[in-house]
mmCIF file of C-alpha atoms and ligand atoms in Angstrom:
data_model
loop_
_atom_site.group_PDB
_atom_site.id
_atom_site.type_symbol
_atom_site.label_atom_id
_atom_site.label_comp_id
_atom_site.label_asym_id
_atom_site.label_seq_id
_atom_site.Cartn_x
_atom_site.Cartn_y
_atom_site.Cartn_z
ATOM 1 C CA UNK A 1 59.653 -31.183 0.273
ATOM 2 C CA UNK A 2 59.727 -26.975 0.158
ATOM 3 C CA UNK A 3 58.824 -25.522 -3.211
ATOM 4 C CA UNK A 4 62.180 -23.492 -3.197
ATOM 5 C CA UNK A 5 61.540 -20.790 -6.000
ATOM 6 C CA UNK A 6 64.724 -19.740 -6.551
ATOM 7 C CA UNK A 7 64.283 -17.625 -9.789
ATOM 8 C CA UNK A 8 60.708 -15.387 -11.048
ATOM 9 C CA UNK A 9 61.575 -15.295 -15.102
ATOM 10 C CA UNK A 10 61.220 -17.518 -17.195
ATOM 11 C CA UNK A 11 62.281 -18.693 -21.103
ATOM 12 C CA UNK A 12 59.346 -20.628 -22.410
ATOM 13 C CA UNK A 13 55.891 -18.927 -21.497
ATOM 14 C CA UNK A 14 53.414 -22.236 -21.499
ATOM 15 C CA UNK A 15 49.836 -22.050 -21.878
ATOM 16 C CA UNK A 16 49.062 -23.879 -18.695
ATOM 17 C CA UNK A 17 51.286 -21.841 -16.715
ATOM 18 C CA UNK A 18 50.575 -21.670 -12.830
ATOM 19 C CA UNK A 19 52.944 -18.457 -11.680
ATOM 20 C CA UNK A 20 51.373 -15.518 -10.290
ATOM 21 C CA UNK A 21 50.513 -12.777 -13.093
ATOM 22 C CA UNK A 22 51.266 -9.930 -10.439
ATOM 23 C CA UNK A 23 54.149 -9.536 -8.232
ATOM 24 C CA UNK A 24 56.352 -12.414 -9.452
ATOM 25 C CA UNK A 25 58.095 -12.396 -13.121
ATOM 26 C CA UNK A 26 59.745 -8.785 -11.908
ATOM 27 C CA UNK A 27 60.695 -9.517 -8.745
ATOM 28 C CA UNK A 28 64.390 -10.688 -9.446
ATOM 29 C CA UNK A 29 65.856 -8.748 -6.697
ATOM 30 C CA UNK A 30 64.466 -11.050 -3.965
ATOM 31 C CA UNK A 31 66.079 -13.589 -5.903
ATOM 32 C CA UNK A 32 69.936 -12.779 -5.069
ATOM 33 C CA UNK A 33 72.458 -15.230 -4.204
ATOM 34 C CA UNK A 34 72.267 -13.460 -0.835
ATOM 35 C CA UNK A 35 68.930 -13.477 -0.500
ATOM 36 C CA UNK A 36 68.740 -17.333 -1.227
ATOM 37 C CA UNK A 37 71.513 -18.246 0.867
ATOM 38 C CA UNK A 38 69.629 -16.554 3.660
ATOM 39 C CA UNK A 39 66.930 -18.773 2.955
ATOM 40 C CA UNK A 40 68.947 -22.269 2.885
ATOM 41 C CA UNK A 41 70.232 -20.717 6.458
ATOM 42 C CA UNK A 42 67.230 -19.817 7.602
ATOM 43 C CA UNK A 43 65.678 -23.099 6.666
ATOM 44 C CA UNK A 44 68.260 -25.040 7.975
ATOM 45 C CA UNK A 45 67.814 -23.423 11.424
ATOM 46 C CA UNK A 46 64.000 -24.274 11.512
ATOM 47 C CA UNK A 47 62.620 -21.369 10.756
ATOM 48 C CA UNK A 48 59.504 -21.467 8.583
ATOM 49 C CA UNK A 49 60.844 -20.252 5.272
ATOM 50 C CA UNK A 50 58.973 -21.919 2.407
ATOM 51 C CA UNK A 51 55.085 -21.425 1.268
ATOM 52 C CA UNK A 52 54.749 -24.572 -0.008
ATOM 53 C CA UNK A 53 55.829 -28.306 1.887
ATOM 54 C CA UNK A 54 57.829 -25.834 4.555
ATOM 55 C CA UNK A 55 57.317 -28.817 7.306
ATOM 56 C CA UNK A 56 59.193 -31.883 4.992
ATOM 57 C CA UNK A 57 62.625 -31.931 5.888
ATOM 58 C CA UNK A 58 63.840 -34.778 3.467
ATOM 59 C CA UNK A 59 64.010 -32.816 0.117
ATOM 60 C CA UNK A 60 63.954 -29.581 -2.301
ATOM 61 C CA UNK A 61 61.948 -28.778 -5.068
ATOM 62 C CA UNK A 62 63.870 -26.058 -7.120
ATOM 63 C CA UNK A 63 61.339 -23.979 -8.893
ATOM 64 C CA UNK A 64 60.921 -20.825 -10.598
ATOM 65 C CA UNK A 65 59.990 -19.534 -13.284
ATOM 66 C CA UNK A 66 63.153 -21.416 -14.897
ATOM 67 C CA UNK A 67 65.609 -22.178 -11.826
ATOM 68 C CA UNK A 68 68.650 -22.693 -14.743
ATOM 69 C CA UNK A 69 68.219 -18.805 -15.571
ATOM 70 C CA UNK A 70 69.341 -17.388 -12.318
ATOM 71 C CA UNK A 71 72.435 -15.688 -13.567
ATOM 72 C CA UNK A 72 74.411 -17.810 -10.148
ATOM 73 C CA UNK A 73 72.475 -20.906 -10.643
ATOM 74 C CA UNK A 74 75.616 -23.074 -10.266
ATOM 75 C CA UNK A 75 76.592 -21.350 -7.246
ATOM 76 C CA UNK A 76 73.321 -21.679 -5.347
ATOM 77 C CA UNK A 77 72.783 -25.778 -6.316
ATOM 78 C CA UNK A 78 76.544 -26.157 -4.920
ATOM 79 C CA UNK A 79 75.354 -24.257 -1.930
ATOM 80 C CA UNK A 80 72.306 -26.228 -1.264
ATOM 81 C CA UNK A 81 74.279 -29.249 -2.200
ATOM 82 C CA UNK A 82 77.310 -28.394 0.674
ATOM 83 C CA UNK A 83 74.893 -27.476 3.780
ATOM 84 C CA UNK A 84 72.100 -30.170 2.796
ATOM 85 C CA UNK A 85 74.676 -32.914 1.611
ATOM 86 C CA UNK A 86 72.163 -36.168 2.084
ATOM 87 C CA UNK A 87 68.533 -34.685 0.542
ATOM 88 C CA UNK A 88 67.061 -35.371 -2.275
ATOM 89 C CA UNK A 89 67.663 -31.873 -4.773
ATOM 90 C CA UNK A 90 64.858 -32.038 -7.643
ATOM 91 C CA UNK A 91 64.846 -29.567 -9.975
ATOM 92 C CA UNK A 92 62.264 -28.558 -12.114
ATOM 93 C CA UNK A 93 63.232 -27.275 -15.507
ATOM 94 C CA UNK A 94 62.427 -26.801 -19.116
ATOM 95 C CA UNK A 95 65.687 -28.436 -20.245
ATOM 96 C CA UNK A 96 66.559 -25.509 -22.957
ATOM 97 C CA UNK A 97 69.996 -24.492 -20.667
ATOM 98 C CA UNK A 98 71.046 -28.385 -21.191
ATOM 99 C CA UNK A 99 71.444 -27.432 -24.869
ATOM 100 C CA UNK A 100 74.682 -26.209 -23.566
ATOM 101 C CA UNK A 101 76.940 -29.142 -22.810
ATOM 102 C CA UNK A 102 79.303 -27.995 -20.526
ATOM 103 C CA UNK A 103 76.341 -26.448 -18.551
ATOM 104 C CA UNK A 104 74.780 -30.701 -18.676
ATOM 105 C CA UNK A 105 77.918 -31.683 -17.586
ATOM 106 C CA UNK A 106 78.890 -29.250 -14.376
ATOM 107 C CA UNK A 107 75.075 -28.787 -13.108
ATOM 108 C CA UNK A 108 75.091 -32.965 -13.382
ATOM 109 C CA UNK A 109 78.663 -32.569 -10.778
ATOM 110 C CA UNK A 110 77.732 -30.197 -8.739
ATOM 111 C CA UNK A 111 74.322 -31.477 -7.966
ATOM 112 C CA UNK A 112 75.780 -34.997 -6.948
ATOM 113 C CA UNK A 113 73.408 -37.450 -4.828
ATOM 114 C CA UNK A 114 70.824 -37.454 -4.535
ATOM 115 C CA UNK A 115 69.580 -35.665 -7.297
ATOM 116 C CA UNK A 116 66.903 -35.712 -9.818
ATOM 117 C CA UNK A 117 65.962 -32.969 -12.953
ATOM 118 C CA UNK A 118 62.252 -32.605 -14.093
ATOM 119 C CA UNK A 119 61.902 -31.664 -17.668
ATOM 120 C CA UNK A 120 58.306 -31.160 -19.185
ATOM 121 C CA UNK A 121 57.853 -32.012 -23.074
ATOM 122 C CA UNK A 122 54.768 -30.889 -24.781
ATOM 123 C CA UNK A 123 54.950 -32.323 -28.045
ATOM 124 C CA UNK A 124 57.015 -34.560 -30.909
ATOM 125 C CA UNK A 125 57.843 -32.301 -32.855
ATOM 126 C CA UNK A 126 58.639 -28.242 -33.125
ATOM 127 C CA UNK A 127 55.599 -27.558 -34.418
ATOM 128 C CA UNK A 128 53.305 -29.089 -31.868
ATOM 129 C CA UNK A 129 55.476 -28.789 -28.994
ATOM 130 C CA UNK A 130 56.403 -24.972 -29.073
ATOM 131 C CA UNK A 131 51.766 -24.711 -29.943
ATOM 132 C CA UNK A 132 52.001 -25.212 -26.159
ATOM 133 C CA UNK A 133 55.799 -23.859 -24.613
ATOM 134 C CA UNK A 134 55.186 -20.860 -27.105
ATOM 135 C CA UNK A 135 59.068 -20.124 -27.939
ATOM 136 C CA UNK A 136 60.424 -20.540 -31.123
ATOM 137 C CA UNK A 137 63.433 -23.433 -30.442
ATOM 138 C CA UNK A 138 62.387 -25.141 -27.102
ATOM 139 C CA UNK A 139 61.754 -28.087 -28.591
ATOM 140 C CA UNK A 140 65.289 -28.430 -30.552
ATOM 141 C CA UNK A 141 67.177 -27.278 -27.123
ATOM 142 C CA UNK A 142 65.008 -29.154 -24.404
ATOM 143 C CA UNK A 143 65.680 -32.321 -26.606
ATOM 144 C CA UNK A 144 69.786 -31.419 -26.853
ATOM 145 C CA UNK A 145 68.808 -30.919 -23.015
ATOM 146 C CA UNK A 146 67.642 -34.352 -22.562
ATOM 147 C CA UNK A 147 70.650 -36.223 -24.700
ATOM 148 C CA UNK A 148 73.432 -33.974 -22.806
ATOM 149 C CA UNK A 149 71.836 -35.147 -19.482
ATOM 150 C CA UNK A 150 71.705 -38.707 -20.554
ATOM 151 C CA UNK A 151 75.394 -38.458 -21.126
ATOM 152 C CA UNK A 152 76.767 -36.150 -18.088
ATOM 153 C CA UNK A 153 74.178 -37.901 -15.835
ATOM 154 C CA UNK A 154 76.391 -39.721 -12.744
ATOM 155 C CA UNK A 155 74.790 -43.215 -11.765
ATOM 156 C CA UNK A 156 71.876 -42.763 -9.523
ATOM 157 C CA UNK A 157 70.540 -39.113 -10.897
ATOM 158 C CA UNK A 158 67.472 -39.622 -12.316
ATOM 159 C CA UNK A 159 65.826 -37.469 -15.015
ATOM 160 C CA UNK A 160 61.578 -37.699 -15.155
ATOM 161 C CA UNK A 161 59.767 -36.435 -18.009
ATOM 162 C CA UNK A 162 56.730 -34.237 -16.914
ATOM 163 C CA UNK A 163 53.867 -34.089 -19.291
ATOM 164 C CA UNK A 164 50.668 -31.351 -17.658
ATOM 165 C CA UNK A 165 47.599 -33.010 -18.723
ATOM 166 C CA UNK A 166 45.405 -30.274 -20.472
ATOM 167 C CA UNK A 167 42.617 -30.553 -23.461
ATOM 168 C CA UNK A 168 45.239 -29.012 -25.407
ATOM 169 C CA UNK A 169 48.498 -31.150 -25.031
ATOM 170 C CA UNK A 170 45.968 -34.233 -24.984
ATOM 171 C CA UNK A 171 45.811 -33.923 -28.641
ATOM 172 C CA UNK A 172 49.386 -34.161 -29.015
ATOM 173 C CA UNK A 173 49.540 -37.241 -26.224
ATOM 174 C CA UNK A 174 49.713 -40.204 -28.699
ATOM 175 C CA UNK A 175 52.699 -39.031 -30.790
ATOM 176 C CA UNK A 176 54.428 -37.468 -27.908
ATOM 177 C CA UNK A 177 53.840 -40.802 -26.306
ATOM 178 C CA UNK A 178 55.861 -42.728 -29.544
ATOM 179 C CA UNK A 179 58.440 -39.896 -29.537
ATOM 180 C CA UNK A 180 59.515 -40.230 -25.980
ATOM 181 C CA UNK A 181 59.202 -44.423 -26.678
ATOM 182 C CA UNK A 182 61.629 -44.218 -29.543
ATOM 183 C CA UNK A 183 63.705 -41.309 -28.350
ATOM 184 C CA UNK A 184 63.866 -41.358 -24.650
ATOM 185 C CA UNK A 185 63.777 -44.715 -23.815
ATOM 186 C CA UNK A 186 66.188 -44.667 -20.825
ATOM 187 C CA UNK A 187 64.576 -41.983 -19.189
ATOM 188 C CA UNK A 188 63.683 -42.453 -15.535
ATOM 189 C CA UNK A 189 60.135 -41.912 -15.160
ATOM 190 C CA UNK A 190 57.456 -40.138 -16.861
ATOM 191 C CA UNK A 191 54.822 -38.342 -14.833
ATOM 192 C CA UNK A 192 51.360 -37.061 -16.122
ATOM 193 C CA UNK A 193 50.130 -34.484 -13.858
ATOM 194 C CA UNK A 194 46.031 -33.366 -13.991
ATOM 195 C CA UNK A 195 46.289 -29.223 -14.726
ATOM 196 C CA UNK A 196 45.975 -27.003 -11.658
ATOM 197 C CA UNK A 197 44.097 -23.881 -13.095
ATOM 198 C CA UNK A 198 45.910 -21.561 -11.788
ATOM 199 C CA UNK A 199 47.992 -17.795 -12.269
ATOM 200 C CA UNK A 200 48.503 -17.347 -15.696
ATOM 201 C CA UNK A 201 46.714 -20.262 -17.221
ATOM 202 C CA UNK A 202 43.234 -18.611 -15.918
ATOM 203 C CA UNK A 203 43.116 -16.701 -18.918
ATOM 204 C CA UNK A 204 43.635 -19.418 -21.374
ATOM 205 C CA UNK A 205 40.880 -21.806 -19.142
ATOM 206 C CA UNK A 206 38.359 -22.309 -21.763
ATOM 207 C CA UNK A 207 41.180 -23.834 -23.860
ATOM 208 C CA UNK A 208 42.211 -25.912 -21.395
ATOM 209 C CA UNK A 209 39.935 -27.310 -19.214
ATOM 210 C CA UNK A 210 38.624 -30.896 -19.431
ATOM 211 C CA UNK A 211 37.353 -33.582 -16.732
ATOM 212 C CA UNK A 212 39.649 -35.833 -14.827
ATOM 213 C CA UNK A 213 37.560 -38.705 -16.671
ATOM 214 C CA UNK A 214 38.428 -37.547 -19.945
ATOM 215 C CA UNK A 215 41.957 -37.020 -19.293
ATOM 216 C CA UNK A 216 42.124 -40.547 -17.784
ATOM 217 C CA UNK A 217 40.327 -41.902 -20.660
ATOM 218 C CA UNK A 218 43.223 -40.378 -22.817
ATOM 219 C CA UNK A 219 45.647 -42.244 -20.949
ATOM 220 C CA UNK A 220 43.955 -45.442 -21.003
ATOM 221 C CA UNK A 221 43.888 -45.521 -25.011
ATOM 222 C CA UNK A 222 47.818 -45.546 -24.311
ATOM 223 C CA UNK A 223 47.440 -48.171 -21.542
ATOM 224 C CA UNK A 224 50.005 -50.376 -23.386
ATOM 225 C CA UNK A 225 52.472 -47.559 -23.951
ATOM 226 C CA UNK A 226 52.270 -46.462 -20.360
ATOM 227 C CA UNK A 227 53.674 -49.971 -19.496
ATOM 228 C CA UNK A 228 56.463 -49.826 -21.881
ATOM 229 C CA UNK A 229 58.070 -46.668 -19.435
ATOM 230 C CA UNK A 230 60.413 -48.100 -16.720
ATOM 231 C CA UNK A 231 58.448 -45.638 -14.512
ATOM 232 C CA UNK A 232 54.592 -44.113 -15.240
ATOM 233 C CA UNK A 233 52.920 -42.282 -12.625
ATOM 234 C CA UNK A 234 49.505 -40.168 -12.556
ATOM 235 C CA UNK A 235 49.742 -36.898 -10.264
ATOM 236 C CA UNK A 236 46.776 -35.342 -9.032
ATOM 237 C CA UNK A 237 43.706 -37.740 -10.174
ATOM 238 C CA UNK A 238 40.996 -38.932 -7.775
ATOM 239 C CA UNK A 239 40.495 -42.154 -8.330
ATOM 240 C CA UNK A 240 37.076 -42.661 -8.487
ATOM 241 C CA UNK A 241 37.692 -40.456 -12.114
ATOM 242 C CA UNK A 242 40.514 -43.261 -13.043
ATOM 243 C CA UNK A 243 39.771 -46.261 -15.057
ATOM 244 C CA UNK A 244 40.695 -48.977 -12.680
ATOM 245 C CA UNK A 245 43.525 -50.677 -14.570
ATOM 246 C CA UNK A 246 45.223 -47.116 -13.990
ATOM 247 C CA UNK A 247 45.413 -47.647 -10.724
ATOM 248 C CA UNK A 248 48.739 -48.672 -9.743
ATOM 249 C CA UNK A 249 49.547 -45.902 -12.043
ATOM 250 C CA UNK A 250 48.433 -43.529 -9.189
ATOM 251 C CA UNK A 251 50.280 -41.615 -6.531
ATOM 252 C CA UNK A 252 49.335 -39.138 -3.768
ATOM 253 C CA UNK A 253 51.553 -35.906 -4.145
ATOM 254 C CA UNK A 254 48.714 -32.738 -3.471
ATOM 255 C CA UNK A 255 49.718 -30.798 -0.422
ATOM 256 C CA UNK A 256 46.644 -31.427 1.661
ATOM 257 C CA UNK A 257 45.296 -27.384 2.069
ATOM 258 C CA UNK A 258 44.931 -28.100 -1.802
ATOM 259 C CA UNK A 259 42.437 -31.018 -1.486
ATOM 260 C CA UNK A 260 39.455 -31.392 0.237
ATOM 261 C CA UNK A 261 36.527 -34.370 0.883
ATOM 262 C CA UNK A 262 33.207 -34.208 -0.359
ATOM 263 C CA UNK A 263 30.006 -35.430 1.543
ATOM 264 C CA UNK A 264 30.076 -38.753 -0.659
ATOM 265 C CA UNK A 265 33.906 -39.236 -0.172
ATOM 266 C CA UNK A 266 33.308 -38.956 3.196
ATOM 267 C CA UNK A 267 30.349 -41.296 3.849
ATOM 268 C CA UNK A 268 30.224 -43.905 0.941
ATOM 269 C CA UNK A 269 33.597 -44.165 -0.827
ATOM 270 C CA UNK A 270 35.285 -47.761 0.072
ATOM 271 C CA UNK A 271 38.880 -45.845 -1.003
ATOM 272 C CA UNK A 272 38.715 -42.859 0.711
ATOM 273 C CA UNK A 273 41.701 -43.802 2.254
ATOM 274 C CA UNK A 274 43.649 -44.422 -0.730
ATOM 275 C CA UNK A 275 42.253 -41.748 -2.770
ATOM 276 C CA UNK A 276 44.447 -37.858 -2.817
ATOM 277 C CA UNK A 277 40.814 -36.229 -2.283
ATOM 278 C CA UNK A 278 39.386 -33.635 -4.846
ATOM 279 C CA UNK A 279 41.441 -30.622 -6.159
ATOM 280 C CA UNK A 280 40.371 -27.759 -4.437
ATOM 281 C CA UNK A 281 41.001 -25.740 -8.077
ATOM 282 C CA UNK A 282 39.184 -28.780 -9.744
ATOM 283 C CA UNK A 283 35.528 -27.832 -8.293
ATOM 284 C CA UNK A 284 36.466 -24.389 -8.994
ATOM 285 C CA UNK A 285 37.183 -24.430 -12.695
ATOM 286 C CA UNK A 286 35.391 -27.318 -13.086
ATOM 287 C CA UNK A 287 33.002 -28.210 -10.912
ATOM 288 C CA UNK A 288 34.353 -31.370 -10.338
ATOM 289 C CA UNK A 289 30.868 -33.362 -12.043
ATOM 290 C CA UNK A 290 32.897 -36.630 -12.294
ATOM 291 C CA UNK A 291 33.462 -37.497 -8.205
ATOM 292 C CA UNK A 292 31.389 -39.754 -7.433
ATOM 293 C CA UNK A 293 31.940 -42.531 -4.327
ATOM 294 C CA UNK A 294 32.695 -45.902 -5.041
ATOM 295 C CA UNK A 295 30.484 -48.010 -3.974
ATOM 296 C CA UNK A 296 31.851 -51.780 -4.523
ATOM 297 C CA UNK A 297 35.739 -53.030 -4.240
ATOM 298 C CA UNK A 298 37.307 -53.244 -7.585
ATOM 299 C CA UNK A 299 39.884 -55.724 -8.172
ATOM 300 C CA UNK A 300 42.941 -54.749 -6.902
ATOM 301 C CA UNK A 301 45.692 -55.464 -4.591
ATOM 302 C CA UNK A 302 46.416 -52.406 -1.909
ATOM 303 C CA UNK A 303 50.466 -51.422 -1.215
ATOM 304 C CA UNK A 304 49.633 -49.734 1.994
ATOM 305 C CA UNK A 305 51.664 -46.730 0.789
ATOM 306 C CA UNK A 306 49.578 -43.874 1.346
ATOM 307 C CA UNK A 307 51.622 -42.309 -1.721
ATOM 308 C CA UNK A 308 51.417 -44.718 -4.161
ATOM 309 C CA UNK A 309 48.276 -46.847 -2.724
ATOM 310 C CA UNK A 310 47.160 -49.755 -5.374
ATOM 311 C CA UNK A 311 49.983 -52.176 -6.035
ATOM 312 C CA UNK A 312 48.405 -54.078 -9.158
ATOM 313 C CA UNK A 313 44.961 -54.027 -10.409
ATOM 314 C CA UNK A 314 43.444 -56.411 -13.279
ATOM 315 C CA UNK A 315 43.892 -55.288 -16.565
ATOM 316 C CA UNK A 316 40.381 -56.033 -18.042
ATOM 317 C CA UNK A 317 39.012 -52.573 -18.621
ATOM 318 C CA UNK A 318 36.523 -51.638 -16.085
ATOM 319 C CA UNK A 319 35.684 -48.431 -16.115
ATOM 320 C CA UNK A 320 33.345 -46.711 -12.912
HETATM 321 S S1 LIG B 1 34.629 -40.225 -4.138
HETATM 322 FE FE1 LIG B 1 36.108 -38.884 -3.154
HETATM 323 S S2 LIG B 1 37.407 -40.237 -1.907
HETATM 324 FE FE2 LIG B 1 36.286 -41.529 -3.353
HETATM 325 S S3 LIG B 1 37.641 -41.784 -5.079
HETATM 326 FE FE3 LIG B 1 36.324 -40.023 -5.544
HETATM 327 S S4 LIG B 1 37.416 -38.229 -4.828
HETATM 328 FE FE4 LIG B 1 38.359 -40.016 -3.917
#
């Protein structure tokens, strides 16, 4: 899975945002069709190309910034789509260039199969969701986004709803929750993802920072609307920090130079093996004072997927 950054600037400027604050929003010329072509070839030849995931072969991550601003945007997904014709092509956008119909409608063709568009929502409403994306009328044209996706979409593409877990969007978590109930009901999958403190967001940390347990704890007061989604998954939690009726809510997705063990992971934890490990930016922000090993089995049933480890846990609240 390479990170494939294919455009610095972006049109929202979130809180939590993890781009570089040097060397990256004005670096557009390194960002030419040419230049990204070379990439695709250079990639396809094995040649190490990417920062991030360089070794997976199976599928892109389109990134930025805001991939949808590159002025050739449609030129480069057709590219990637023509020399890498079977992998999986996820891209991860803020929605607002959906607001444009005909711009749903062709990315949706050219993208073809397999394909899958990332959209992050912040709030239910202008008012709280633009406290967070910052930008007067995200939240009217990521939600046009979202509808003219739902109806250029071609069976099989898949649109996920992203939500980054911070103190500040976890006060907006219950309505957005009802909003994206009522509203988005056939969307894919909705994925909560623990804040990496990182670039940009550094400055805003005080704001934003909270424990993995008290984000979890968040999510398990909407334990019932979690279920209601056709697809809920936690990014980037260890689960001794996760209420265990979250559980099979869990999946493994943290390149592993991000992660580390500690001493008691190591030596005492019974899920080590299941567990992601601890956020190497987690212990630096935060210190990380909620990892603690588990000591006794909980009740669950293990998948055996090292991605998405716990199958089905009980649903009495137990909580470490
Ligand atoms: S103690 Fe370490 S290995 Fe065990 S659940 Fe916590 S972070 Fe994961």
């Amino acid at each position: 899975m390479p990170d494939f950054p294919i455009w610095p600037q972006c049109n929202i400027a979130c809180v939590f945002c993890s781009n570089p604050v040097e060397g990256f929003r004005h670096t557009t010329d390194k960002y030419t069709l040419d230049e990204l072509k070379k990439k695709v070839s250079d990639y396809k030849s094995g040649l190490r190309t990417f920062v991030k995931f360089d070794e997976e072969r199976d599928y892109f991550n389109l990134t930025g910034g805001e991939p949808t601003n590159h002025p050739d945007f449609l030129k480069i997904l057709a590219h990637i789509r023509t020399e890498f014709p079977r992998n999986l092509i996820r891209l991860l956008s803020n929605g607002r260039m959906f607001a444009y119909e005909d711009f749903a409608r062709r990315t949706c063709g050219i993208a073809q199969l397999p394909f899958e568009i990332a959209v992050p929502m912040f709030g239910p409403t202008a008012a709280t969701h633009e406290s967070i994306s910052r930008t007067p009328g995200s939240f009217e044209q990521t939600t046009a986004g979202l509808r003219h996706l739902a109806e250029h979409r071609r069976p099989g593409q898949l649109v996920e709803i992203r939500i980054i877990m911070t103190k500040v969007q976890a006060r907006w978590l219950d309505g957005l929750l009802d909003f994206l109930l009522a509203e988005f009901p056939w969307v894919d999958r909705v994925v909560f993802l623990f804040e990496e403190i990182e670039g940009f967001a550094e400055q805003y940390k005080s704001q934003l920072k909270f424990t993995q347990s008290e984000c979890a704890a968040h999510l398990d007061r909407n334990y019932e609307k979690l279920k209601r989604f056709k697809d809920a998954r936690l990014y980037h939690f260890s689960l001794c920090t996760v209420p265990t009726r979250l559980w099979p809510f869990v999946w493994n997705t943290l390149a592993g130079f991000k992660v580390t063990y500690q001493e008691g992971c190591r030596t005492k934890c019974a899920y080590k093996d299941q567990c992601v490990g601890v956020h190497r930016s987690y212990i630096k922000h935060m210190g990380a004072p909620d990892i603690a090993p588990i000591l006794a089995e909980r009740p669950v049933t293990l998948s055996g997927d090292p991605y998405h480890p716990v199958a089905t846990a009980e649903e009495r609240v137990f909580q470490p």
